[in-house]
Amino acid sequence: MTVPKADILVIDDTPENLNLLSSMLSDRGYKVRSVTKGSTAIRGAQTMPPDLILLDVNMPQMNGYEVCEHLKADDRTRDIPIIFISALETVSDKVKAFQAGGVDYITKPFQIEEVLARIETHLTLRQLQNQLRSQNEQLQQEIRERKHAEEKFAAIFRQSPNPIAIVTIPEGRFIEVNFSFLSMSGYTLDAVIGYSIAQLHLGHDSATFLSRLQTDEPIHNLEFELLTRSGSVKSILLSLDRIEINGATYALLIANDITERKRLENEFISLVSHELRTPLTSMMGSLDLLSTGQLGSLTDQGQQVLNIGVKNAERLIRLINDILDLERIRSGKITMSKQSCNLAELMAQATEEMQSMADRSCIQLITEPLPILLHADPDRIVQTLTNLLSNAIKFSEAQAIVWMHAQPLTLNNKTSSVRISVTDQGRGIPANQLQTIFERFQQVDASDARQKGGTGLGLAICRNIIEQHHGKIWAESTISKGSTFHIELPLNVVL
Ligand code: ADP
């Protein structure tokens, strides 16, 4: 292989040798500089280092070994490969040449092909060496940058006021947590590392959260109720991203403690609601009085305006009642009055309540009641079922079917719980909103409240009721095909 344009410095005090080597190398495409004196060669090499040097041993004033030692002592020329050419052929001459720093030794008279082969070998070796060196430097640089990034991450991790944890996927086992996490959860480091979210009972929603850990979607600001070590509940917003550590993928959880913010928010909402309810009720009374005609009859237009007023006042009252209801269930001010009841009757009652709405919307309501005994608050379960049926009807087109059925679930050959499902053929719910719709004021479409008359609180109330019964509620959906809301309630347990 000919390395084009490699720059070769040839040093020989015999002009014939010099000419022979120079023309032979030039013919092969090398760039050749030739000098007859060692001192001139050193200066030339320092000013413009060549890729390789061919060096005669026997020269007057400064011999080849001395020239080589000079070049090897200088940083600018140290790495240039030097091949000796000499008529001396004893072993000690060769050893001396290698000791001085030469890479090879060719004895005169030389074969042109041999010289060329050796030059090419050493040029290739040098090129590979340079490549290795620059790759090594690049690697070192990458290591430095990575170390720097790791140090930065570690500092942010340690000092962040946000609780942060790194957990395994899919088990959710803690491998690292920061100080803020420990102070929020009340656990010591030893009590957390190596244990999983489920083992530590960090929240009623842990199972749902763990199932999301297994999907590929990142999580942003998911509301999560964290159970601290002392048993108190903290509201946190949880974000999840995946990170690679030593080739394995982990979940990086960053929390935002919003307990205090939520407390103030709840206080504010409940205060405002109480304050609004009295004047609104009185306003409703006035509107009712107007509509009875006792204060004089209204024009058609006046009646229309009055109807709009009544509709909006009713919506506001519904909203305020929902807010207060949710607030009372959440704060435990309303306890569920649980008793033995027949699920079939509750399903029938909810269907009866929703029948007229279904008829108005031309929806066929099919219910398959399941006679099974529950220990539950019947009014609250009916409230939950009617809410689900009402949503199913609201978000379906005319002529569609809404179907409610239930099935017993067995564990170890014993019926342990019951699953009630409400299925519709409506517009469906986007996958990324299947969980958030159970939060307060969360609606898939901002116009839902106005157009469908909802408050965005129904599902939050349902979830609270079901949780008070130690059950769970969730939704499955396919866009444009329909949704199914499932409720699972434990049986045979007097809780
Ligand atoms: P709303 O009073 O608005 O119905 P909910 O809490 O009951 O409040 O429901 C929240 C939102 O979830 C609704 O506004 C709607 O966007 C969506 N949703 C609930 N049920 C269904 C359903 N069966 N089909 C489609 N979307 C639904």
Short mmCIF file of C-alpha atoms and ligand atoms in Angstrom, two decimals:
data_model
loop_
_atom_site.label_atom_id
_atom_site.label_comp_id
_atom_site.label_asym_id
_atom_site.label_seq_id
_atom_site.Cartn_x
_atom_site.Cartn_y
_atom_site.Cartn_z
CA MET A 1 0.00 0.00 0.00
CA THR A 2 1.46 3.40 -0.98
CA VAL A 3 0.75 6.17 1.45
CA PRO A 4 0.43 9.19 -0.82
CA LYS A 5 2.19 12.38 0.04
CA ALA A 6 3.87 11.14 3.22
CA ASP A 7 6.74 13.47 4.00
CA ILE A 8 10.10 11.62 4.30
CA LEU A 9 13.38 13.17 5.43
CA VAL A 10 16.47 11.36 4.08
CA ILE A 11 19.84 12.02 5.74
CA ASP A 12 22.99 10.64 4.11
CA ASP A 13 26.43 12.22 3.63
CA THR A 14 27.01 10.31 0.35
CA PRO A 15 25.35 12.28 -2.48
CA GLU A 16 24.95 9.16 -4.68
CA ASN A 17 23.02 7.31 -1.96
CA LEU A 18 20.97 10.37 -1.26
CA ASN A 19 20.04 10.84 -4.90
CA LEU A 20 19.20 7.19 -5.36
CA LEU A 21 16.88 7.07 -2.30
CA SER A 22 15.29 10.44 -3.10
CA SER A 23 14.42 9.65 -6.70
CA MET A 24 13.17 6.19 -5.79
CA LEU A 25 10.84 7.60 -3.11
CA SER A 26 9.68 10.54 -5.26
CA ASP A 27 8.80 8.05 -8.01
CA ARG A 28 6.51 6.31 -5.53
CA GLY A 29 4.65 9.54 -4.75
CA TYR A 30 6.39 10.43 -1.47
CA LYS A 31 7.35 13.97 -0.67
CA VAL A 32 11.11 13.82 -0.05
CA ARG A 33 13.46 16.22 1.70
CA SER A 34 17.14 15.21 1.57
CA VAL A 35 20.06 16.56 3.62
CA THR A 36 23.70 15.56 3.97
CA LYS A 37 24.39 16.88 7.47
CA GLY A 38 22.97 15.76 10.82
CA SER A 39 22.65 19.29 12.26
CA THR A 40 20.71 20.52 9.19
CA ALA A 41 18.45 17.49 9.46
CA ILE A 42 17.64 18.20 13.13
CA ARG A 43 16.73 21.84 12.39
CA GLY A 44 14.59 20.80 9.41
CA ALA A 45 12.78 18.13 11.43
CA GLN A 46 12.10 20.58 14.27
CA THR A 47 10.71 23.27 11.97
CA MET A 48 8.57 20.91 9.95
CA PRO A 49 8.38 17.40 11.42
CA PRO A 50 8.34 14.74 8.64
CA ASP A 51 6.28 11.54 8.80
CA LEU A 52 9.39 9.32 8.72
CA ILE A 53 13.21 9.67 8.67
CA LEU A 54 15.76 7.52 6.79
CA LEU A 55 19.07 8.02 8.57
CA ASP A 56 22.60 6.99 7.60
CA VAL A 57 24.78 5.86 10.51
CA ASN A 58 28.25 6.82 9.33
CA MET A 59 28.49 10.55 8.86
CA PRO A 60 31.24 13.02 9.72
CA GLN A 61 30.74 15.56 12.60
CA MET A 62 27.54 14.07 13.98
CA ASN A 63 26.85 10.39 13.33
CA GLY A 64 23.39 8.83 12.87
CA TYR A 65 23.06 7.62 16.48
CA GLU A 66 23.69 11.16 17.80
CA VAL A 67 21.21 12.68 15.36
CA CYS A 68 18.64 10.11 16.49
CA GLU A 69 19.24 10.84 20.19
CA HIS A 70 18.77 14.58 19.56
CA LEU A 71 15.51 13.99 17.75
CA LYS A 72 14.22 11.63 20.47
CA ALA A 73 15.02 14.20 23.16
CA ASP A 74 12.81 16.84 21.58
CA ASP A 75 9.01 16.79 22.06
CA ARG A 76 8.46 18.08 18.54
CA THR A 77 10.33 15.20 16.89
CA ARG A 78 10.13 12.41 19.48
CA ASP A 79 7.42 10.39 17.80
CA ILE A 80 8.82 10.42 14.24
CA PRO A 81 9.79 6.85 13.24
CA ILE A 82 13.50 6.67 12.29
CA ILE A 83 14.87 3.90 10.05
CA PHE A 84 18.66 3.49 10.04
CA ILE A 85 20.51 2.67 6.82
CA SER A 86 24.05 1.50 7.17
CA ALA A 87 26.81 -0.68 5.75
CA LEU A 88 27.62 -1.79 9.32
CA GLU A 89 25.96 -5.04 9.93
CA THR A 90 27.13 -6.45 13.27
CA VAL A 91 24.54 -7.18 15.94
CA SER A 92 26.02 -4.52 18.23
CA ASP A 93 25.57 -1.85 15.54
CA LYS A 94 21.94 -2.77 15.22
CA VAL A 95 21.42 -2.87 19.00
CA LYS A 96 22.95 0.59 19.25
CA ALA A 97 20.57 1.87 16.60
CA PHE A 98 17.54 0.52 18.46
CA GLN A 99 18.85 1.84 21.77
CA ALA A 100 19.16 5.30 20.25
CA GLY A 101 15.44 5.11 19.40
CA GLY A 102 15.33 3.76 15.83
CA VAL A 103 12.39 1.61 14.75
CA ASP A 104 14.23 -0.35 12.08
CA TYR A 105 17.61 -1.05 10.54
CA ILE A 106 18.42 -1.67 6.85
CA THR A 107 21.89 -2.77 5.77
CA LYS A 108 23.58 -1.50 2.63
CA PRO A 109 23.62 -2.40 -0.14
CA PHE A 110 19.82 -2.41 0.09
CA GLN A 111 17.08 -3.76 -2.08
CA ILE A 112 14.74 -0.97 -3.16
CA GLU A 113 11.66 -3.14 -2.57
CA GLU A 114 12.78 -3.93 0.96
CA VAL A 115 13.27 -0.25 1.80
CA LEU A 116 9.85 0.58 0.42
CA ALA A 117 8.17 -2.27 2.29
CA ARG A 118 9.71 -1.19 5.57
CA ILE A 119 8.85 2.48 5.04
CA GLU A 120 5.25 1.55 4.32
CA THR A 121 5.04 -0.72 7.36
CA HIS A 122 6.29 2.00 9.69
CA LEU A 123 4.12 4.69 8.16
CA THR A 124 1.08 2.47 8.62
CA LEU A 125 2.14 1.66 12.18
CA ARG A 126 2.52 5.36 12.92
CA GLN A 127 -0.83 6.16 11.42
CA LEU A 128 -2.46 3.45 13.55
CA GLN A 129 -0.64 4.75 16.60
CA ASN A 130 -1.89 8.27 15.93
CA GLN A 131 -5.40 6.97 15.43
CA LEU A 132 -5.23 5.07 18.71
CA ARG A 133 -3.91 8.15 20.48
CA SER A 134 -6.66 10.40 19.21
CA GLN A 135 -9.32 7.79 19.99
CA ASN A 136 -7.88 7.48 23.45
CA GLU A 137 -7.98 11.25 23.91
CA GLN A 138 -11.58 11.31 22.73
CA LEU A 139 -12.47 8.54 25.17
CA GLN A 140 -10.75 10.36 28.02
CA GLN A 141 -12.69 13.49 27.12
CA GLU A 142 -15.96 11.56 27.07
CA ILE A 143 -15.14 10.01 30.44
CA ARG A 144 -14.39 13.48 31.86
CA GLU A 145 -17.65 14.87 30.47
CA ARG A 146 -19.65 11.92 31.77
CA LYS A 147 -18.06 12.21 35.18
CA HIS A 148 -18.85 15.89 35.21
CA ALA A 149 -22.48 15.23 34.25
CA GLU A 150 -22.73 12.51 36.91
CA GLU A 151 -21.33 14.84 39.55
CA LYS A 152 -23.79 17.53 38.52
CA PHE A 153 -26.70 15.04 38.62
CA ALA A 154 -25.55 13.74 42.02
CA ALA A 155 -25.39 17.30 43.40
CA ILE A 156 -28.88 18.13 42.08
CA PHE A 157 -30.15 14.79 43.39
CA ARG A 158 -28.72 15.44 46.88
CA GLN A 159 -29.64 19.08 47.22
CA SER A 160 -32.99 19.20 45.45
CA PRO A 161 -35.88 20.44 47.58
CA ASN A 162 -38.03 18.04 45.52
CA PRO A 163 -38.20 14.48 46.79
CA ILE A 164 -36.44 12.27 44.21
CA ALA A 165 -36.12 8.49 44.02
CA ILE A 166 -34.66 5.99 41.58
CA VAL A 167 -36.55 2.70 41.39
CA THR A 168 -36.23 -0.51 39.40
CA ILE A 169 -38.61 -1.37 36.58
CA PRO A 170 -41.01 -3.17 36.84
CA GLU A 171 -40.81 -4.00 40.60
CA GLY A 172 -40.55 -0.39 41.77
CA ARG A 173 -37.72 -1.26 44.19
CA PHE A 174 -35.84 1.75 45.59
CA ILE A 175 -32.15 1.93 44.76
CA GLU A 176 -31.54 5.56 45.65
CA VAL A 177 -33.52 8.36 47.32
CA ASN A 178 -32.56 11.88 48.36
CA PHE A 179 -32.87 13.63 51.69
CA SER A 180 -36.08 15.46 50.71
CA PHE A 181 -37.69 12.10 49.94
CA LEU A 182 -36.77 10.76 53.37
CA SER A 183 -38.05 13.84 55.18
CA MET A 184 -41.32 13.77 53.21
CA SER A 185 -41.98 10.05 53.71
CA GLY A 186 -40.66 9.84 57.27
CA TYR A 187 -38.55 6.74 56.47
CA THR A 188 -34.84 6.24 57.13
CA LEU A 189 -32.53 5.37 54.26
CA ASP A 190 -32.13 1.78 55.50
CA ALA A 191 -35.89 1.31 55.68
CA VAL A 192 -36.29 2.33 52.03
CA ILE A 193 -33.34 1.07 49.96
CA GLY A 194 -34.00 -2.41 48.59
CA TYR A 195 -37.72 -2.29 49.37
CA SER A 196 -40.46 -1.79 46.80
CA ILE A 197 -43.20 0.83 46.63
CA ALA A 198 -45.74 -1.95 47.30
CA GLN A 199 -43.80 -3.40 50.27
CA LEU A 200 -43.64 0.00 51.94
CA HIS A 201 -47.39 0.59 51.38
CA LEU A 202 -46.69 4.04 50.04
CA GLY A 203 -50.22 4.59 48.79
CA HIS A 204 -53.56 3.06 47.91
CA ASP A 205 -52.81 3.88 44.26
CA SER A 206 -49.50 1.98 44.28
CA ALA A 207 -50.80 -0.87 42.12
CA THR A 208 -52.11 1.50 39.45
CA PHE A 209 -48.88 3.43 39.60
CA LEU A 210 -46.78 0.27 39.24
CA SER A 211 -48.80 -0.79 36.22
CA ARG A 212 -47.99 2.57 34.61
CA LEU A 213 -44.33 2.04 35.44
CA GLN A 214 -44.40 -0.89 33.04
CA THR A 215 -45.71 1.10 30.12
CA ASP A 216 -43.34 3.19 28.09
CA GLU A 217 -45.12 6.48 28.54
CA PRO A 218 -43.50 9.10 30.71
CA ILE A 219 -45.67 10.42 33.55
CA HIS A 220 -46.01 14.13 34.24
CA ASN A 221 -47.56 15.52 37.37
CA LEU A 222 -49.71 12.55 38.27
CA GLU A 223 -51.56 13.23 41.49
CA PHE A 224 -50.67 10.56 44.05
CA GLU A 225 -51.68 10.17 47.68
CA LEU A 226 -48.56 9.18 49.57
CA LEU A 227 -48.90 7.30 52.85
CA THR A 228 -46.05 8.39 55.10
CA ARG A 229 -44.46 6.18 57.71
CA SER A 230 -46.54 7.80 60.45
CA GLY A 231 -49.73 7.00 58.50
CA SER A 232 -50.51 10.56 57.42
CA VAL A 233 -51.48 11.18 53.79
CA LYS A 234 -49.58 13.64 51.62
CA SER A 235 -50.69 14.85 48.22
CA ILE A 236 -47.89 14.79 45.72
CA LEU A 237 -47.52 15.43 42.03
CA LEU A 238 -45.38 12.68 40.58
CA SER A 239 -43.31 12.79 37.38
CA LEU A 240 -41.49 9.81 35.95
CA ASP A 241 -38.70 9.54 33.43
CA ARG A 242 -36.56 6.59 32.46
CA ILE A 243 -32.78 6.75 33.01
CA GLU A 244 -29.93 4.41 32.14
CA ILE A 245 -27.48 3.43 34.86
CA ASN A 246 -24.71 0.98 33.92
CA GLY A 247 -26.72 -0.29 30.98
CA ALA A 248 -29.91 -0.97 32.95
CA THR A 249 -33.07 1.15 32.76
CA TYR A 250 -34.52 2.64 35.94
CA ALA A 251 -37.36 5.01 36.72
CA LEU A 252 -36.47 8.44 38.03
CA LEU A 253 -39.33 9.68 40.18
CA ILE A 254 -39.54 13.36 41.03
CA ALA A 255 -42.22 14.44 43.46
CA ASN A 256 -43.71 17.77 44.31
CA ASP A 257 -45.33 17.93 47.73
CA ILE A 258 -48.59 19.86 47.27
CA THR A 259 -50.24 18.86 50.56
CA GLU A 260 -50.30 22.40 51.92
CA ARG A 261 -51.39 23.89 48.60
CA LYS A 262 -54.24 21.39 48.40
CA ARG A 263 -55.29 22.04 51.97
CA LEU A 264 -55.56 25.76 51.25
CA GLU A 265 -57.28 25.06 47.96
CA ASN A 266 -59.83 22.79 49.64
CA GLU A 267 -60.38 25.30 52.40
CA PHE A 268 -60.89 28.03 49.84
CA ILE A 269 -63.23 25.98 47.67
CA SER A 270 -65.31 24.87 50.61
CA LEU A 271 -65.46 28.40 52.03
CA VAL A 272 -66.48 29.91 48.72
CA SER A 273 -69.02 27.16 48.13
CA HIS A 274 -70.66 27.68 51.51
CA GLU A 275 -70.74 31.41 50.94
CA LEU A 276 -72.25 30.98 47.49
CA ARG A 277 -74.86 28.44 48.39
CA THR A 278 -77.09 30.70 50.51
CA PRO A 279 -77.45 33.59 48.00
CA LEU A 280 -77.82 31.09 45.18
CA THR A 281 -80.60 29.22 46.91
CA SER A 282 -82.38 32.49 47.51
CA MET A 283 -81.84 33.49 43.87
CA MET A 284 -83.33 30.17 42.81
CA GLY A 285 -86.35 30.90 45.02
CA SER A 286 -86.81 34.27 43.32
CA LEU A 287 -86.57 32.73 39.85
CA ASP A 288 -89.11 30.07 40.86
CA LEU A 289 -91.44 32.76 42.10
CA LEU A 290 -91.10 34.63 38.82
CA SER A 291 -91.88 31.51 36.83
CA THR A 292 -95.08 30.77 38.78
CA GLY A 293 -96.50 34.01 37.36
CA GLN A 294 -97.58 35.26 40.82
CA LEU A 295 -95.69 38.48 40.22
CA GLY A 296 -97.26 39.09 36.85
CA SER A 297 -97.04 37.23 33.59
CA LEU A 298 -93.91 37.35 31.48
CA THR A 299 -93.64 37.90 27.76
CA ASP A 300 -92.42 34.92 25.71
CA GLN A 301 -89.00 36.51 25.51
CA GLY A 302 -89.01 37.17 29.25
CA GLN A 303 -89.89 33.51 29.83
CA GLN A 304 -86.99 32.43 27.62
CA VAL A 305 -84.54 34.62 29.55
CA LEU A 306 -85.94 33.27 32.80
CA ASN A 307 -85.44 29.67 31.58
CA ILE A 308 -81.78 30.40 30.79
CA GLY A 309 -81.38 31.92 34.26
CA VAL A 310 -82.97 28.88 35.94
CA LYS A 311 -80.81 26.47 33.92
CA ASN A 312 -77.60 28.24 34.86
CA ALA A 313 -78.57 28.65 38.50
CA GLU A 314 -79.36 24.92 38.64
CA ARG A 315 -75.94 24.16 37.14
CA LEU A 316 -74.23 26.32 39.73
CA ILE A 317 -76.13 24.68 42.56
CA ARG A 318 -75.20 21.25 41.19
CA LEU A 319 -71.55 22.30 41.04
CA ILE A 320 -71.56 23.64 44.57
CA ASN A 321 -73.33 20.57 45.91
CA ASP A 322 -70.79 18.34 44.16
CA ILE A 323 -67.86 20.34 45.57
CA LEU A 324 -69.25 20.14 49.07
CA ASP A 325 -70.13 16.48 48.70
CA LEU A 326 -66.64 15.60 47.49
CA GLU A 327 -65.04 17.68 50.20
CA ARG A 328 -67.13 16.00 52.92
CA ILE A 329 -66.41 12.47 51.67
CA ARG A 330 -62.70 13.22 51.31
CA SER A 331 -62.35 14.76 54.73
CA GLY A 332 -64.28 11.91 56.31
CA LYS A 333 -67.06 14.25 57.46
CA ILE A 334 -69.49 11.90 55.76
CA THR A 335 -69.05 8.32 56.81
CA MET A 336 -70.49 5.61 54.66
CA SER A 337 -73.43 4.01 56.39
CA LYS A 338 -72.67 0.49 55.33
CA GLN A 339 -75.21 -2.26 55.59
CA SER A 340 -76.02 -5.55 53.97
CA CYS A 341 -77.60 -4.87 50.59
CA ASN A 342 -78.41 -6.72 47.39
CA LEU A 343 -76.39 -5.51 44.42
CA ALA A 344 -79.20 -6.48 42.00
CA GLU A 345 -81.53 -4.01 43.74
CA LEU A 346 -78.94 -1.23 43.63
CA MET A 347 -78.34 -1.82 39.91
CA ALA A 348 -82.08 -1.80 39.24
CA GLN A 349 -82.55 1.38 41.24
CA ALA A 350 -79.73 3.20 39.37
CA THR A 351 -81.20 2.05 36.04
CA GLU A 352 -84.64 3.27 37.00
CA GLU A 353 -83.25 6.67 37.95
CA MET A 354 -81.44 7.03 34.63
CA GLN A 355 -84.17 5.58 32.41
CA SER A 356 -85.83 8.91 31.60
CA MET A 357 -82.48 10.49 30.68
CA ALA A 358 -81.72 7.51 28.44
CA ASP A 359 -85.18 7.77 26.80
CA ARG A 360 -84.70 11.50 26.18
CA SER A 361 -81.36 10.77 24.47
CA CYS A 362 -82.76 7.75 22.56
CA ILE A 363 -80.27 5.42 24.25
CA GLN A 364 -81.09 1.81 24.99
CA LEU A 365 -80.22 0.99 28.58
CA ILE A 366 -79.58 -2.71 29.24
CA THR A 367 -78.94 -3.85 32.78
CA GLU A 368 -78.25 -7.38 33.96
CA PRO A 369 -78.63 -7.19 37.74
CA LEU A 370 -76.56 -9.66 39.77
CA PRO A 371 -78.12 -10.86 43.02
CA ILE A 372 -75.21 -10.84 45.42
CA LEU A 373 -74.91 -9.51 48.96
CA LEU A 374 -72.70 -6.49 49.56
CA HIS A 375 -71.72 -4.71 52.72
CA ALA A 376 -71.95 -1.15 51.47
CA ASP A 377 -73.67 2.20 51.69
CA PRO A 378 -76.57 1.59 49.24
CA ASP A 379 -77.25 5.28 48.50
CA ARG A 380 -73.60 5.97 47.71
CA ILE A 381 -73.28 2.90 45.48
CA VAL A 382 -76.44 3.93 43.60
CA GLN A 383 -74.98 7.46 43.34
CA THR A 384 -71.82 5.98 41.78
CA LEU A 385 -73.73 3.78 39.33
CA THR A 386 -76.04 6.60 38.25
CA ASN A 387 -73.02 8.81 37.69
CA LEU A 388 -71.40 6.22 35.44
CA LEU A 389 -74.66 5.60 33.58
CA SER A 390 -75.24 9.34 33.18
CA ASN A 391 -71.74 9.81 31.68
CA ALA A 392 -72.23 6.82 29.39
CA ILE A 393 -75.51 8.29 28.11
CA LYS A 394 -74.09 11.84 27.88
CA PHE A 395 -71.11 10.83 25.77
CA SER A 396 -73.01 8.49 23.39
CA GLU A 397 -74.91 9.23 20.20
CA ALA A 398 -78.64 8.51 19.84
CA GLN A 399 -79.57 4.83 19.15
CA ALA A 400 -76.47 3.57 20.98
CA ILE A 401 -76.58 0.96 23.75
CA VAL A 402 -75.39 1.44 27.31
CA TRP A 403 -74.90 -1.83 29.13
CA MET A 404 -74.45 -2.46 32.86
CA HIS A 405 -73.58 -5.90 34.15
CA ALA A 406 -71.74 -7.48 37.08
CA GLN A 407 -69.73 -10.60 37.71
CA PRO A 408 -68.44 -12.27 40.84
CA LEU A 409 -64.67 -12.70 41.11
CA THR A 410 -63.12 -15.65 42.86
CA LEU A 411 -59.88 -15.99 44.77
CA ASN A 412 -58.78 -19.40 46.07
CA ASN A 413 -62.13 -20.89 44.96
CA LYS A 414 -64.05 -18.34 47.04
CA THR A 415 -66.05 -15.43 45.71
CA SER A 416 -64.03 -12.55 47.08
CA SER A 417 -65.26 -9.54 45.17
CA VAL A 418 -67.64 -8.32 42.53
CA ARG A 419 -66.92 -6.34 39.39
CA ILE A 420 -69.58 -4.02 38.04
CA SER A 421 -69.03 -2.68 34.52
CA VAL A 422 -70.75 0.09 32.60
CA THR A 423 -70.05 -0.07 28.87
CA ASP A 424 -70.97 2.45 26.21
CA GLN A 425 -70.48 2.84 22.46
CA GLY A 426 -69.67 6.53 22.76
CA ARG A 427 -66.82 8.79 21.70
CA GLY A 428 -64.21 7.14 23.97
CA ILE A 429 -61.48 8.65 26.15
CA PRO A 430 -57.85 9.23 25.08
CA ALA A 431 -55.44 6.78 26.75
CA ASN A 432 -53.45 9.52 28.46
CA GLN A 433 -56.59 10.81 30.19
CA LEU A 434 -57.95 7.51 31.49
CA GLN A 435 -56.53 8.26 34.93
CA THR A 436 -56.77 12.03 35.13
CA ILE A 437 -60.55 12.05 34.56
CA PHE A 438 -60.86 10.72 38.12
CA GLU A 439 -59.27 13.94 39.42
CA ARG A 440 -61.35 16.98 40.32
CA PHE A 441 -62.43 19.25 37.46
CA GLN A 442 -60.75 17.08 34.85
CA GLN A 443 -62.65 16.83 31.61
CA VAL A 444 -61.45 15.42 28.33
CA ASP A 445 -62.75 18.43 26.48
CA ALA A 446 -62.86 21.89 28.06
CA SER A 447 -66.29 22.42 26.50
CA ASP A 448 -67.76 19.29 28.18
CA ALA A 449 -68.90 21.25 31.21
CA ARG A 450 -70.85 23.72 29.10
CA GLN A 451 -72.16 21.40 26.44
CA LYS A 452 -72.91 18.32 28.51
CA GLY A 453 -73.87 20.12 31.70
CA GLY A 454 -71.28 18.30 33.83
CA THR A 455 -69.10 19.64 36.61
CA GLY A 456 -65.99 17.50 36.19
CA LEU A 457 -66.49 16.27 39.74
CA GLY A 458 -68.63 13.16 39.20
CA LEU A 459 -65.81 10.66 38.75
CA ALA A 460 -63.78 12.19 41.59
CA ILE A 461 -66.79 11.63 43.86
CA CYS A 462 -67.23 8.07 42.52
CA ARG A 463 -63.58 7.28 43.22
CA ASN A 464 -63.82 8.60 46.76
CA ILE A 465 -66.95 6.58 47.45
CA ILE A 466 -65.42 3.40 46.05
CA GLU A 467 -62.20 3.95 48.01
CA GLN A 468 -64.22 4.37 51.18
CA HIS A 469 -65.54 0.88 50.38
CA HIS A 470 -61.97 -0.39 49.92
CA GLY A 471 -62.67 -1.03 46.26
CA LYS A 472 -61.24 0.35 43.06
CA ILE A 473 -62.53 2.07 39.96
CA TRP A 474 -60.90 2.45 36.56
CA ALA A 475 -61.69 2.98 32.92
CA GLU A 476 -60.82 1.30 29.64
CA SER A 477 -61.56 2.90 26.32
CA THR A 478 -61.10 2.89 22.56
CA ILE A 479 -61.53 6.19 20.77
CA SER A 480 -64.75 6.33 18.72
CA LYS A 481 -65.67 2.79 19.83
CA GLY A 482 -66.64 3.35 23.44
CA SER A 483 -65.60 3.13 27.07
CA THR A 484 -66.07 0.74 29.97
CA PHE A 485 -65.91 1.86 33.57
CA HIS A 486 -65.22 -0.93 36.06
CA ILE A 487 -65.80 -0.96 39.79
CA GLU A 488 -64.46 -3.72 42.01
CA LEU A 489 -65.88 -4.08 45.50
CA PRO A 490 -64.74 -6.61 48.11
CA LEU A 491 -67.36 -9.05 49.44
CA ASN A 492 -67.86 -10.90 52.70
CA VAL A 493 -65.82 -8.36 54.57
CA VAL A 494 -67.39 -6.27 57.22
CA LEU A 495 -65.08 -3.27 57.00
P1 ADP B 1 -68.64 15.47 34.22
O1 ADP B 1 -69.54 16.08 35.21
O2 ADP B 1 -67.96 16.44 33.32
O3 ADP B 1 -69.25 14.32 33.50
P2 ADP B 1 -67.01 13.44 35.43
O4 ADP B 1 -66.00 13.54 36.52
O5 ADP B 1 -68.15 12.51 35.64
O6 ADP B 1 -67.47 14.91 35.14
O7 ADP B 1 -66.26 13.04 34.09
C1 ADP B 1 -65.07 13.74 33.76
C2 ADP B 1 -64.84 13.71 32.26
O8 ADP B 1 -64.51 12.41 31.83
C3 ADP B 1 -66.04 14.09 31.43
O9 ADP B 1 -66.17 15.50 31.33
C4 ADP B 1 -65.68 13.47 30.10
O10 ADP B 1 -64.78 14.32 29.42
C5 ADP B 1 -64.96 12.19 30.51
N1 ADP B 1 -65.87 11.02 30.55
C6 ADP B 1 -66.46 10.46 31.64
N2 ADP B 1 -67.19 9.39 31.29
C7 ADP B 1 -67.09 9.26 29.95
C8 ADP B 1 -67.62 8.34 28.98
N3 ADP B 1 -68.43 7.31 29.33
N4 ADP B 1 -67.27 8.52 27.67
C9 ADP B 1 -66.45 9.53 27.31
N5 ADP B 1 -65.92 10.43 28.18
C10 ADP B 1 -66.24 10.30 29.47
#
